[in-house]
Amino acid sequence: MTAQATADARAALGDLVGDRAEEWDLAGRIPAETVREASRRGLLCAQVAAEHGGLGLDSRANGELTAHAGSLCSSLRSLMTSQGMAAWTVQRFGTAVQRGTFLPRLTGGETAGVAFSESGAGSDLSAMRTEIRRDGDTVHVTGAKVWVTGAAYASLLVVFGIYGDGAAVVMVPADAPGVRIERVPDPMGCRAAGHADVHLDDVRVPAGHLLSGAGLPVALLATAALTYGRLSVAWGCAGILRACLDSTVAHTRTREQFGKPLADHQLVARHLAELAVAEQVALRCCEHASACWDGNRPELGTQAVVAKYVASREATRGAATAVQVLASRGARDGHPVARAYRDAKLMEIIEGSTEISQLLLADHVRTGRG
């Protein structure tokens, strides 16, 4: 994909969001037509190849697009993460027929939610109780999922569950009999991302909706999707830091205290320096992880965890710094830095919490290094 086409994608994303992020955050939803238009333009899963209606971006270009979305609206960026995870799961585990069936839907106006977590299986996906069972030409799905990003907008649900002695992924239409979707009331962050709990009561779908990786270990199936999600979240956090830095610089240049601009006060200048460094650190980690993705390097999984851990932690700290500097102006609900403060904290929880990231990295150090 050319640099101009990538720039066009950024411009299209900017046009879709405009100055409406605050309105969406306060309302707790993005207009359905806006979500469908983002899907139709291929912006929600931009790494899907052109043959399936996507933009065909590599990980680095898609990451930069994701960071731009994160700087504008983390709720829409969350939908990009969810849609991208769904598309990557189909690409990774679907047959050629399944890729040809489902990917054009995800680039053609439909949206998807990826259903991992359960009330008793958050970080520990091995404790999932959702059952996927094949009976001839029909697949039965029974269980309950919590906090499924984008489920309130979704026409497809990518459901992970237990399948015999292993695990499986099945594509479930959101309007199938037995599916019930309940919005999460008043989420702290990414309020317009359509977080919802999903109930599946003996839902029946054609056997062709069961992706071909059925029976593989849950860790293998989940890690493939989570690697995409972690890297997407990391790039989005870099965008959060960019927005916080821009807002803080603009404020400190024009706001005067004790006869001079805030930026000229040493303690405030320190905050600006720390924000600038945090953005650069997050970006470098993201760029390295995306280089691993694009180069098909074996260390990709670990580097995606590093990027997500570092970027989400820096975004949380950076957003807190931005609120501190803007003071009452930044403490108003709906303001970009107030929104960033809530959104960034959520990023330390989803796609593997900070603590889970630490455990994964510690295990890598113990077992993966000489």
mmCIF file of C-alpha atoms in Angstrom:
data_model
loop_
_atom_site.group_PDB
_atom_site.id
_atom_site.type_symbol
_atom_site.label_atom_id
_atom_site.label_comp_id
_atom_site.label_asym_id
_atom_site.label_seq_id
_atom_site.Cartn_x
_atom_site.Cartn_y
_atom_site.Cartn_z
ATOM 1 C CA MET A 1 0.000 0.000 0.000
ATOM 2 C CA THR A 2 1.378 3.429 -0.959
ATOM 3 C CA ALA A 3 2.191 6.169 1.528
ATOM 4 C CA GLN A 4 -0.539 8.269 -0.080
ATOM 5 C CA ALA A 5 -3.128 5.553 0.440
ATOM 6 C CA THR A 6 -2.080 5.280 4.077
ATOM 7 C CA ALA A 7 -2.429 9.033 4.445
ATOM 8 C CA ASP A 8 -5.860 8.796 2.839
ATOM 9 C CA ALA A 9 -6.885 6.224 5.458
ATOM 10 C CA ARG A 10 -5.760 8.581 8.237
ATOM 11 C CA ALA A 11 -7.705 11.418 6.644
ATOM 12 C CA ALA A 12 -10.816 9.239 6.316
ATOM 13 C CA LEU A 13 -10.567 8.311 9.977
ATOM 14 C CA GLY A 14 -10.194 11.956 10.927
ATOM 15 C CA ASP A 15 -13.258 12.855 8.868
ATOM 16 C CA LEU A 16 -15.342 10.173 10.556
ATOM 17 C CA VAL A 17 -14.425 11.328 14.058
ATOM 18 C CA GLY A 18 -14.190 15.082 13.489
ATOM 19 C CA ASP A 19 -14.944 16.858 16.751
ATOM 20 C CA ARG A 20 -17.502 14.282 17.899
ATOM 21 C CA ALA A 21 -15.390 12.153 20.294
ATOM 22 C CA GLU A 22 -16.575 14.077 23.359
ATOM 23 C CA GLU A 23 -20.202 13.777 22.260
ATOM 24 C CA TRP A 24 -19.823 10.026 21.744
ATOM 25 C CA ASP A 25 -18.095 9.588 25.094
ATOM 26 C CA LEU A 26 -20.802 11.437 26.999
ATOM 27 C CA ALA A 27 -23.594 9.615 25.144
ATOM 28 C CA GLY A 28 -21.900 6.242 25.565
ATOM 29 C CA ARG A 29 -22.298 5.262 21.925
ATOM 30 C CA ILE A 30 -21.066 5.945 18.420
ATOM 31 C CA PRO A 31 -23.789 6.339 15.780
ATOM 32 C CA ALA A 32 -24.369 2.975 14.128
ATOM 33 C CA GLU A 33 -23.979 4.474 10.655
ATOM 34 C CA THR A 34 -20.550 5.835 11.592
ATOM 35 C CA VAL A 35 -19.465 2.376 12.747
ATOM 36 C CA ARG A 36 -20.774 0.787 9.558
ATOM 37 C CA GLU A 37 -19.040 3.421 7.423
ATOM 38 C CA ALA A 38 -15.732 2.777 9.191
ATOM 39 C CA SER A 39 -16.175 -0.921 8.407
ATOM 40 C CA ARG A 40 -17.129 -0.260 4.783
ATOM 41 C CA ARG A 41 -13.968 1.815 4.303
ATOM 42 C CA GLY A 42 -11.827 -1.000 5.676
ATOM 43 C CA LEU A 43 -10.617 1.158 8.552
ATOM 44 C CA LEU A 44 -11.588 -1.237 11.337
ATOM 45 C CA CYS A 45 -9.380 -4.115 10.150
ATOM 46 C CA ALA A 46 -6.924 -2.451 7.810
ATOM 47 C CA GLN A 47 -4.492 -5.390 7.660
ATOM 48 C CA VAL A 48 -6.993 -7.508 5.716
ATOM 49 C CA ALA A 49 -5.770 -8.013 2.154
ATOM 50 C CA ALA A 50 -7.316 -6.160 -0.770
ATOM 51 C CA GLU A 51 -8.629 -9.431 -2.212
ATOM 52 C CA HIS A 52 -11.028 -9.546 0.743
ATOM 53 C CA GLY A 53 -11.919 -5.854 0.619
ATOM 54 C CA GLY A 54 -9.299 -4.628 3.085
ATOM 55 C CA LEU A 55 -6.621 -1.961 2.813
ATOM 56 C CA GLY A 56 -3.754 -4.453 2.925
ATOM 57 C CA LEU A 57 -1.667 -2.497 5.436
ATOM 58 C CA ASP A 58 1.310 -4.091 7.104
ATOM 59 C CA SER A 59 1.521 -4.043 10.910
ATOM 60 C CA ARG A 60 3.579 -0.841 11.046
ATOM 61 C CA ALA A 61 1.192 1.151 8.823
ATOM 62 C CA ASN A 62 -1.852 -0.268 10.579
ATOM 63 C CA GLY A 63 -0.249 0.606 13.906
ATOM 64 C CA GLU A 64 0.253 4.206 12.885
ATOM 65 C CA LEU A 65 -3.382 4.345 11.788
ATOM 66 C CA THR A 66 -4.387 2.842 15.141
ATOM 67 C CA ALA A 67 -2.299 5.400 17.046
ATOM 68 C CA HIS A 68 -4.042 8.163 15.094
ATOM 69 C CA ALA A 69 -7.394 6.688 16.114
ATOM 70 C CA GLY A 70 -6.195 6.516 19.727
ATOM 71 C CA SER A 71 -5.341 10.195 19.641
ATOM 72 C CA LEU A 72 -8.841 11.021 18.400
ATOM 73 C CA CYS A 73 -11.209 8.570 20.111
ATOM 74 C CA SER A 74 -10.225 5.492 22.107
ATOM 75 C CA SER A 75 -13.735 4.073 21.788
ATOM 76 C CA LEU A 76 -13.449 3.902 18.006
ATOM 77 C CA ARG A 77 -9.895 2.604 18.376
ATOM 78 C CA SER A 78 -11.296 -0.162 20.610
ATOM 79 C CA LEU A 79 -13.590 -1.196 17.767
ATOM 80 C CA MET A 80 -10.549 -1.302 15.479
ATOM 81 C CA THR A 81 -8.814 -3.601 17.956
ATOM 82 C CA SER A 82 -11.840 -5.887 18.219
ATOM 83 C CA GLN A 83 -12.457 -5.997 14.471
ATOM 84 C CA GLY A 84 -8.779 -6.567 13.773
ATOM 85 C CA MET A 85 -8.646 -9.435 16.278
ATOM 86 C CA ALA A 86 -11.703 -10.994 14.660
ATOM 87 C CA ALA A 87 -10.231 -10.694 11.180
ATOM 88 C CA TRP A 88 -6.842 -12.029 12.250
ATOM 89 C CA THR A 89 -8.479 -15.021 13.962
ATOM 90 C CA VAL A 90 -10.298 -15.854 10.723
ATOM 91 C CA GLN A 91 -7.108 -15.368 8.714
ATOM 92 C CA ARG A 92 -5.073 -17.499 11.095
ATOM 93 C CA PHE A 93 -7.496 -20.371 11.709
ATOM 94 C CA GLY A 94 -10.113 -20.215 8.963
ATOM 95 C CA THR A 95 -10.132 -22.246 5.764
ATOM 96 C CA ALA A 96 -9.923 -20.523 2.384
ATOM 97 C CA VAL A 97 -13.710 -20.770 2.149
ATOM 98 C CA GLN A 98 -14.167 -19.300 5.623
ATOM 99 C CA ARG A 99 -11.754 -16.450 4.843
ATOM 100 C CA GLY A 100 -13.619 -15.751 1.632
ATOM 101 C CA THR A 101 -16.943 -15.799 3.503
ATOM 102 C CA PHE A 102 -16.261 -13.810 6.662
ATOM 103 C CA LEU A 103 -13.462 -11.343 5.845
ATOM 104 C CA PRO A 104 -15.464 -9.449 3.173
ATOM 105 C CA ARG A 105 -18.232 -9.037 5.726
ATOM 106 C CA LEU A 106 -15.792 -7.430 8.168
ATOM 107 C CA THR A 107 -14.591 -5.003 5.490
ATOM 108 C CA GLY A 108 -18.031 -4.451 4.004
ATOM 109 C CA GLY A 109 -20.021 -2.732 6.728
ATOM 110 C CA GLU A 110 -20.433 -5.424 9.394
ATOM 111 C CA THR A 111 -18.710 -5.469 12.768
ATOM 112 C CA ALA A 112 -17.577 -8.188 15.163
ATOM 113 C CA GLY A 113 -17.008 -8.676 18.868
ATOM 114 C CA VAL A 114 -14.438 -11.176 20.139
ATOM 115 C CA ALA A 115 -15.770 -13.145 23.113
ATOM 116 C CA PHE A 116 -13.008 -14.389 25.420
ATOM 117 C CA SER A 117 -13.623 -13.565 29.073
ATOM 118 C CA GLU A 118 -16.164 -15.154 31.404
ATOM 119 C CA SER A 119 -17.180 -14.314 34.948
ATOM 120 C CA GLY A 120 -15.006 -17.155 36.238
ATOM 121 C CA ALA A 121 -12.372 -17.003 33.501
ATOM 122 C CA GLY A 122 -10.900 -13.556 33.050
ATOM 123 C CA SER A 123 -7.122 -13.765 32.875
ATOM 124 C CA ASP A 124 -7.280 -17.569 33.213
ATOM 125 C CA LEU A 125 -8.786 -18.545 29.870
ATOM 126 C CA SER A 126 -8.190 -22.223 30.651
ATOM 127 C CA ALA A 127 -11.106 -21.899 33.082
ATOM 128 C CA MET A 128 -13.612 -21.115 30.301
ATOM 129 C CA ARG A 129 -16.908 -22.943 30.601
ATOM 130 C CA THR A 130 -18.541 -21.945 27.324
ATOM 131 C CA GLU A 131 -19.072 -25.178 25.393
ATOM 132 C CA ILE A 132 -18.829 -25.575 21.638
ATOM 133 C CA ARG A 133 -20.126 -28.915 20.399
ATOM 134 C CA ARG A 134 -20.545 -30.251 16.876
ATOM 135 C CA ASP A 135 -23.491 -32.453 15.979
ATOM 136 C CA GLY A 136 -23.332 -33.382 12.333
ATOM 137 C CA ASP A 137 -23.840 -30.283 10.230
ATOM 138 C CA THR A 138 -24.723 -28.135 13.246
ATOM 139 C CA VAL A 139 -22.606 -26.556 15.970
ATOM 140 C CA HIS A 140 -24.131 -25.882 19.392
ATOM 141 C CA VAL A 141 -22.800 -23.068 21.589
ATOM 142 C CA THR A 142 -23.760 -22.637 25.242
ATOM 143 C CA GLY A 143 -22.223 -20.281 27.787
ATOM 144 C CA ALA A 144 -21.828 -16.672 28.849
ATOM 145 C CA LYS A 145 -19.163 -14.073 28.064
ATOM 146 C CA VAL A 146 -18.450 -10.779 29.805
ATOM 147 C CA TRP A 147 -17.137 -7.420 28.656
ATOM 148 C CA VAL A 148 -17.105 -8.159 24.919
ATOM 149 C CA THR A 149 -15.855 -4.993 23.223
ATOM 150 C CA GLY A 150 -18.021 -3.920 20.321
ATOM 151 C CA ALA A 151 -20.715 -6.525 21.002
ATOM 152 C CA ALA A 152 -23.401 -3.836 21.215
ATOM 153 C CA TYR A 153 -22.691 -2.964 17.549
ATOM 154 C CA ALA A 154 -21.775 -6.426 16.313
ATOM 155 C CA SER A 155 -23.441 -8.492 13.657
ATOM 156 C CA LEU A 156 -20.932 -11.301 14.281
ATOM 157 C CA LEU A 157 -19.515 -12.715 17.501
ATOM 158 C CA VAL A 158 -16.197 -14.570 17.446
ATOM 159 C CA VAL A 159 -16.739 -16.963 20.349
ATOM 160 C CA PHE A 160 -13.934 -18.913 22.024
ATOM 161 C CA GLY A 161 -14.932 -21.985 24.010
ATOM 162 C CA ILE A 162 -14.146 -25.516 25.112
ATOM 163 C CA TYR A 163 -14.356 -28.146 22.372
ATOM 164 C CA GLY A 164 -13.813 -31.699 23.549
ATOM 165 C CA ASP A 165 -10.344 -31.901 25.083
ATOM 166 C CA GLY A 166 -9.249 -28.675 23.407
ATOM 167 C CA ALA A 167 -10.795 -25.400 22.358
ATOM 168 C CA ALA A 168 -12.435 -23.888 19.319
ATOM 169 C CA VAL A 169 -13.593 -20.640 17.762
ATOM 170 C CA VAL A 170 -16.991 -20.269 16.166
ATOM 171 C CA MET A 171 -18.549 -17.393 14.218
ATOM 172 C CA VAL A 172 -21.964 -16.690 15.740
ATOM 173 C CA PRO A 173 -24.445 -14.254 14.186
ATOM 174 C CA ALA A 174 -25.452 -11.742 16.850
ATOM 175 C CA ASP A 175 -29.112 -12.146 15.905
ATOM 176 C CA ALA A 176 -29.112 -15.948 16.087
ATOM 177 C CA PRO A 177 -31.807 -17.509 18.302
ATOM 178 C CA GLY A 178 -30.449 -18.001 21.804
ATOM 179 C CA VAL A 179 -28.067 -14.995 21.702
ATOM 180 C CA ARG A 180 -28.729 -12.227 24.203
ATOM 181 C CA ILE A 181 -26.544 -9.122 24.391
ATOM 182 C CA GLU A 182 -26.619 -6.805 27.416
ATOM 183 C CA ARG A 183 -24.656 -3.562 27.397
ATOM 184 C CA VAL A 184 -22.238 -3.009 30.271
ATOM 185 C CA PRO A 185 -23.787 -0.072 32.146
ATOM 186 C CA ASP A 186 -21.612 3.011 32.672
ATOM 187 C CA PRO A 187 -18.133 1.657 31.846
ATOM 188 C CA MET A 188 -15.326 3.763 33.273
ATOM 189 C CA GLY A 189 -13.367 4.003 30.041
ATOM 190 C CA CYS A 190 -13.959 3.745 26.298
ATOM 191 C CA ARG A 191 -17.591 4.433 27.085
ATOM 192 C CA ALA A 192 -18.733 4.353 23.464
ATOM 193 C CA ALA A 193 -16.968 1.100 22.538
ATOM 194 C CA GLY A 194 -20.127 -0.985 22.958
ATOM 195 C CA HIS A 195 -18.905 -3.217 25.788
ATOM 196 C CA ALA A 196 -21.506 -5.899 26.491
ATOM 197 C CA ASP A 197 -22.096 -9.223 28.186
ATOM 198 C CA VAL A 198 -23.155 -12.012 25.845
ATOM 199 C CA HIS A 199 -25.382 -14.947 26.788
ATOM 200 C CA LEU A 200 -25.467 -18.019 24.529
ATOM 201 C CA ASP A 201 -28.303 -20.462 25.192
ATOM 202 C CA ASP A 202 -27.868 -23.533 22.969
ATOM 203 C CA VAL A 203 -27.162 -21.338 19.960
ATOM 204 C CA ARG A 204 -27.063 -23.355 16.738
ATOM 205 C CA VAL A 205 -25.022 -22.390 13.691
ATOM 206 C CA PRO A 206 -23.920 -24.274 10.552
ATOM 207 C CA ALA A 207 -20.785 -26.376 10.872
ATOM 208 C CA GLY A 208 -19.064 -24.067 8.391
ATOM 209 C CA HIS A 209 -19.020 -21.388 11.099
ATOM 210 C CA LEU A 210 -16.614 -23.484 13.189
ATOM 211 C CA LEU A 211 -13.088 -22.326 12.308
ATOM 212 C CA SER A 212 -10.709 -25.056 11.227
ATOM 213 C CA GLY A 213 -8.485 -24.802 14.311
ATOM 214 C CA ALA A 214 -11.091 -26.628 16.392
ATOM 215 C CA GLY A 215 -9.509 -28.962 18.944
ATOM 216 C CA LEU A 216 -6.263 -27.018 19.375
ATOM 217 C CA PRO A 217 -5.183 -26.025 22.905
ATOM 218 C CA VAL A 218 -6.905 -22.921 24.221
ATOM 219 C CA ALA A 219 -3.547 -21.232 24.832
ATOM 220 C CA LEU A 220 -2.617 -21.532 21.157
ATOM 221 C CA LEU A 221 -5.951 -20.249 19.875
ATOM 222 C CA ALA A 222 -6.174 -17.388 22.350
ATOM 223 C CA THR A 223 -2.559 -16.256 22.088
ATOM 224 C CA ALA A 224 -2.809 -15.768 18.341
ATOM 225 C CA ALA A 225 -5.761 -13.389 18.745
ATOM 226 C CA LEU A 226 -4.369 -11.719 21.867
ATOM 227 C CA THR A 227 -1.058 -10.939 20.165
ATOM 228 C CA TYR A 228 -2.923 -8.849 17.615
ATOM 229 C CA GLY A 229 -5.031 -7.256 20.342
ATOM 230 C CA ARG A 230 -2.073 -6.421 22.566
ATOM 231 C CA LEU A 231 -0.208 -4.744 19.739
ATOM 232 C CA SER A 232 -3.291 -2.791 18.697
ATOM 233 C CA VAL A 233 -3.879 -1.606 22.262
ATOM 234 C CA ALA A 234 -0.227 -0.580 22.523
ATOM 235 C CA TRP A 235 -0.412 1.568 19.394
ATOM 236 C CA GLY A 236 -3.666 3.071 20.661
ATOM 237 C CA CYS A 237 -1.940 4.007 23.926
ATOM 238 C CA ALA A 238 0.788 5.746 21.969
ATOM 239 C CA GLY A 239 -2.029 7.774 20.423
ATOM 240 C CA ILE A 240 -3.443 8.583 23.866
ATOM 241 C CA LEU A 241 -0.032 9.912 24.884
ATOM 242 C CA ARG A 242 0.146 12.016 21.722
ATOM 243 C CA ALA A 243 -3.241 13.570 22.484
ATOM 244 C CA CYS A 244 -2.242 14.256 26.088
ATOM 245 C CA LEU A 245 1.015 15.861 25.019
ATOM 246 C CA ASP A 246 -0.708 18.038 22.412
ATOM 247 C CA SER A 247 -3.353 19.199 24.890
ATOM 248 C CA THR A 248 -0.785 19.884 27.603
ATOM 249 C CA VAL A 249 1.559 21.826 25.322
ATOM 250 C CA ALA A 250 -1.300 23.960 23.972
ATOM 251 C CA HIS A 251 -2.514 24.721 27.494
ATOM 252 C CA THR A 252 0.861 25.566 28.992
ATOM 253 C CA ARG A 253 1.762 27.892 26.128
ATOM 254 C CA THR A 254 -1.308 30.059 26.625
ATOM 255 C CA ARG A 255 -2.096 29.774 30.329
ATOM 256 C CA GLU A 256 -0.196 32.260 32.495
ATOM 257 C CA GLN A 257 0.567 32.023 36.196
ATOM 258 C CA PHE A 258 2.705 34.428 38.212
ATOM 259 C CA GLY A 259 3.333 36.590 35.158
ATOM 260 C CA LYS A 260 4.605 33.980 32.704
ATOM 261 C CA PRO A 261 3.309 31.015 30.681
ATOM 262 C CA LEU A 262 2.952 27.758 32.560
ATOM 263 C CA ALA A 263 5.470 26.143 30.203
ATOM 264 C CA ASP A 264 8.172 28.442 31.568
ATOM 265 C CA HIS A 265 7.748 27.128 35.115
ATOM 266 C CA GLN A 266 10.348 24.450 35.807
ATOM 267 C CA LEU A 267 8.047 21.903 37.430
ATOM 268 C CA VAL A 268 5.582 22.187 34.544
ATOM 269 C CA ALA A 269 8.442 21.926 32.043
ATOM 270 C CA ARG A 270 9.423 18.668 33.724
ATOM 271 C CA HIS A 271 5.922 17.314 33.086
ATOM 272 C CA LEU A 272 6.187 18.252 29.404
ATOM 273 C CA ALA A 273 9.536 16.501 29.106
ATOM 274 C CA GLU A 274 8.215 13.356 30.774
ATOM 275 C CA LEU A 275 5.173 13.265 28.503
ATOM 276 C CA ALA A 276 7.345 13.673 25.420
ATOM 277 C CA VAL A 277 9.641 10.864 26.528
ATOM 278 C CA ALA A 278 6.682 8.602 27.397
ATOM 279 C CA GLU A 279 5.248 9.017 23.903
ATOM 280 C CA GLN A 280 8.612 8.200 22.313
ATOM 281 C CA VAL A 281 9.178 5.152 24.514
ATOM 282 C CA ALA A 282 5.716 3.792 23.689
ATOM 283 C CA LEU A 283 6.217 4.399 19.975
ATOM 284 C CA ARG A 284 9.609 2.685 19.883
ATOM 285 C CA CYS A 285 8.198 -0.407 21.611
ATOM 286 C CA CYS A 286 5.268 -0.491 19.187
ATOM 287 C CA GLU A 287 7.491 -0.033 16.151
ATOM 288 C CA HIS A 288 9.748 -2.875 17.246
ATOM 289 C CA ALA A 289 6.828 -5.232 17.872
ATOM 290 C CA SER A 290 5.324 -4.380 14.476
ATOM 291 C CA ALA A 291 8.700 -5.016 12.830
ATOM 292 C CA CYS A 292 8.613 -8.465 14.457
ATOM 293 C CA TRP A 293 5.106 -9.014 13.057
ATOM 294 C CA ASP A 294 6.015 -7.879 9.550
ATOM 295 C CA GLY A 295 9.248 -9.902 9.655
ATOM 296 C CA ASN A 296 7.483 -13.002 11.006
ATOM 297 C CA ARG A 297 10.006 -13.174 13.839
ATOM 298 C CA PRO A 298 9.631 -15.761 16.616
ATOM 299 C CA GLU A 299 9.890 -13.136 19.365
ATOM 300 C CA LEU A 300 6.670 -11.414 18.210
ATOM 301 C CA GLY A 301 4.513 -12.731 21.067
ATOM 302 C CA THR A 302 6.899 -11.486 23.735
ATOM 303 C CA GLN A 303 7.454 -8.129 22.038
ATOM 304 C CA ALA A 304 3.701 -7.577 21.729
ATOM 305 C CA VAL A 305 3.427 -8.104 25.497
ATOM 306 C CA VAL A 306 6.317 -5.673 26.065
ATOM 307 C CA ALA A 307 4.689 -3.043 23.860
ATOM 308 C CA LYS A 308 1.305 -3.417 25.519
ATOM 309 C CA TYR A 309 2.778 -3.376 29.030
ATOM 310 C CA VAL A 310 4.975 -0.338 28.447
ATOM 311 C CA ALA A 311 2.520 1.695 26.367
ATOM 312 C CA SER A 312 -0.493 1.149 28.649
ATOM 313 C CA ARG A 313 1.542 1.956 31.743
ATOM 314 C CA GLU A 314 2.992 5.106 30.172
ATOM 315 C CA ALA A 315 -0.431 6.175 28.891
ATOM 316 C CA THR A 316 -1.943 5.842 32.368
ATOM 317 C CA ARG A 317 0.846 7.876 33.927
ATOM 318 C CA GLY A 318 0.876 10.378 31.081
ATOM 319 C CA ALA A 319 -2.861 10.983 31.216
ATOM 320 C CA ALA A 320 -2.628 11.566 34.969
ATOM 321 C CA THR A 321 0.147 14.090 34.333
ATOM 322 C CA ALA A 322 -1.945 15.881 31.710
ATOM 323 C CA VAL A 323 -4.899 16.182 34.108
ATOM 324 C CA GLN A 324 -2.554 17.484 36.805
ATOM 325 C CA VAL A 325 -1.161 20.205 34.539
ATOM 326 C CA LEU A 326 -4.508 21.271 33.096
ATOM 327 C CA ALA A 327 -6.042 21.194 36.590
ATOM 328 C CA SER A 328 -9.723 22.170 36.601
ATOM 329 C CA ARG A 329 -9.821 22.525 32.820
ATOM 330 C CA GLY A 330 -8.735 18.935 32.391
ATOM 331 C CA ALA A 331 -10.922 17.578 35.147
ATOM 332 C CA ARG A 332 -14.179 18.198 33.287
ATOM 333 C CA ASP A 333 -15.959 15.069 32.096
ATOM 334 C CA GLY A 334 -15.620 14.837 28.337
ATOM 335 C CA HIS A 335 -12.426 16.899 28.049
ATOM 336 C CA PRO A 336 -9.777 15.049 25.975
ATOM 337 C CA VAL A 337 -7.380 14.562 28.901
ATOM 338 C CA ALA A 338 -10.153 13.546 31.297
ATOM 339 C CA ARG A 339 -11.313 11.030 28.704
ATOM 340 C CA ALA A 340 -7.718 9.866 28.238
ATOM 341 C CA TYR A 341 -7.338 9.404 31.996
ATOM 342 C CA ARG A 342 -10.285 6.994 32.115
ATOM 343 C CA ASP A 343 -9.527 5.262 28.833
ATOM 344 C CA ALA A 344 -5.844 4.685 29.578
ATOM 345 C CA LYS A 345 -6.552 2.973 32.876
ATOM 346 C CA LEU A 346 -8.802 0.495 31.115
ATOM 347 C CA MET A 347 -5.902 -0.315 28.779
ATOM 348 C CA GLU A 348 -3.950 -1.673 31.765
ATOM 349 C CA ILE A 349 -6.688 -4.285 32.215
ATOM 350 C CA ILE A 350 -7.832 -5.513 28.793
ATOM 351 C CA GLU A 351 -5.954 -7.954 26.509
ATOM 352 C CA GLY A 352 -3.896 -9.122 29.481
ATOM 353 C CA SER A 353 -3.653 -7.043 32.630
ATOM 354 C CA THR A 354 -0.462 -5.334 33.745
ATOM 355 C CA GLU A 355 0.074 -8.113 36.252
ATOM 356 C CA ILE A 356 -0.419 -10.859 33.666
ATOM 357 C CA SER A 357 2.025 -9.044 31.375
ATOM 358 C CA GLN A 358 4.575 -8.959 34.175
ATOM 359 C CA LEU A 359 4.166 -12.684 34.787
ATOM 360 C CA LEU A 360 4.532 -13.481 31.084
ATOM 361 C CA LEU A 361 7.654 -11.356 30.785
ATOM 362 C CA ALA A 362 9.161 -12.784 33.960
ATOM 363 C CA ASP A 363 8.545 -16.300 32.637
ATOM 364 C CA HIS A 364 10.232 -15.338 29.369
ATOM 365 C CA VAL A 365 13.269 -14.089 31.265
ATOM 366 C CA ARG A 366 13.452 -17.266 33.346
ATOM 367 C CA THR A 367 12.998 -19.731 30.495
ATOM 368 C CA GLY A 368 13.704 -17.920 27.247
ATOM 369 C CA ARG A 369 17.062 -16.287 27.856
ATOM 370 C CA GLY A 370 20.477 -17.765 28.328
#
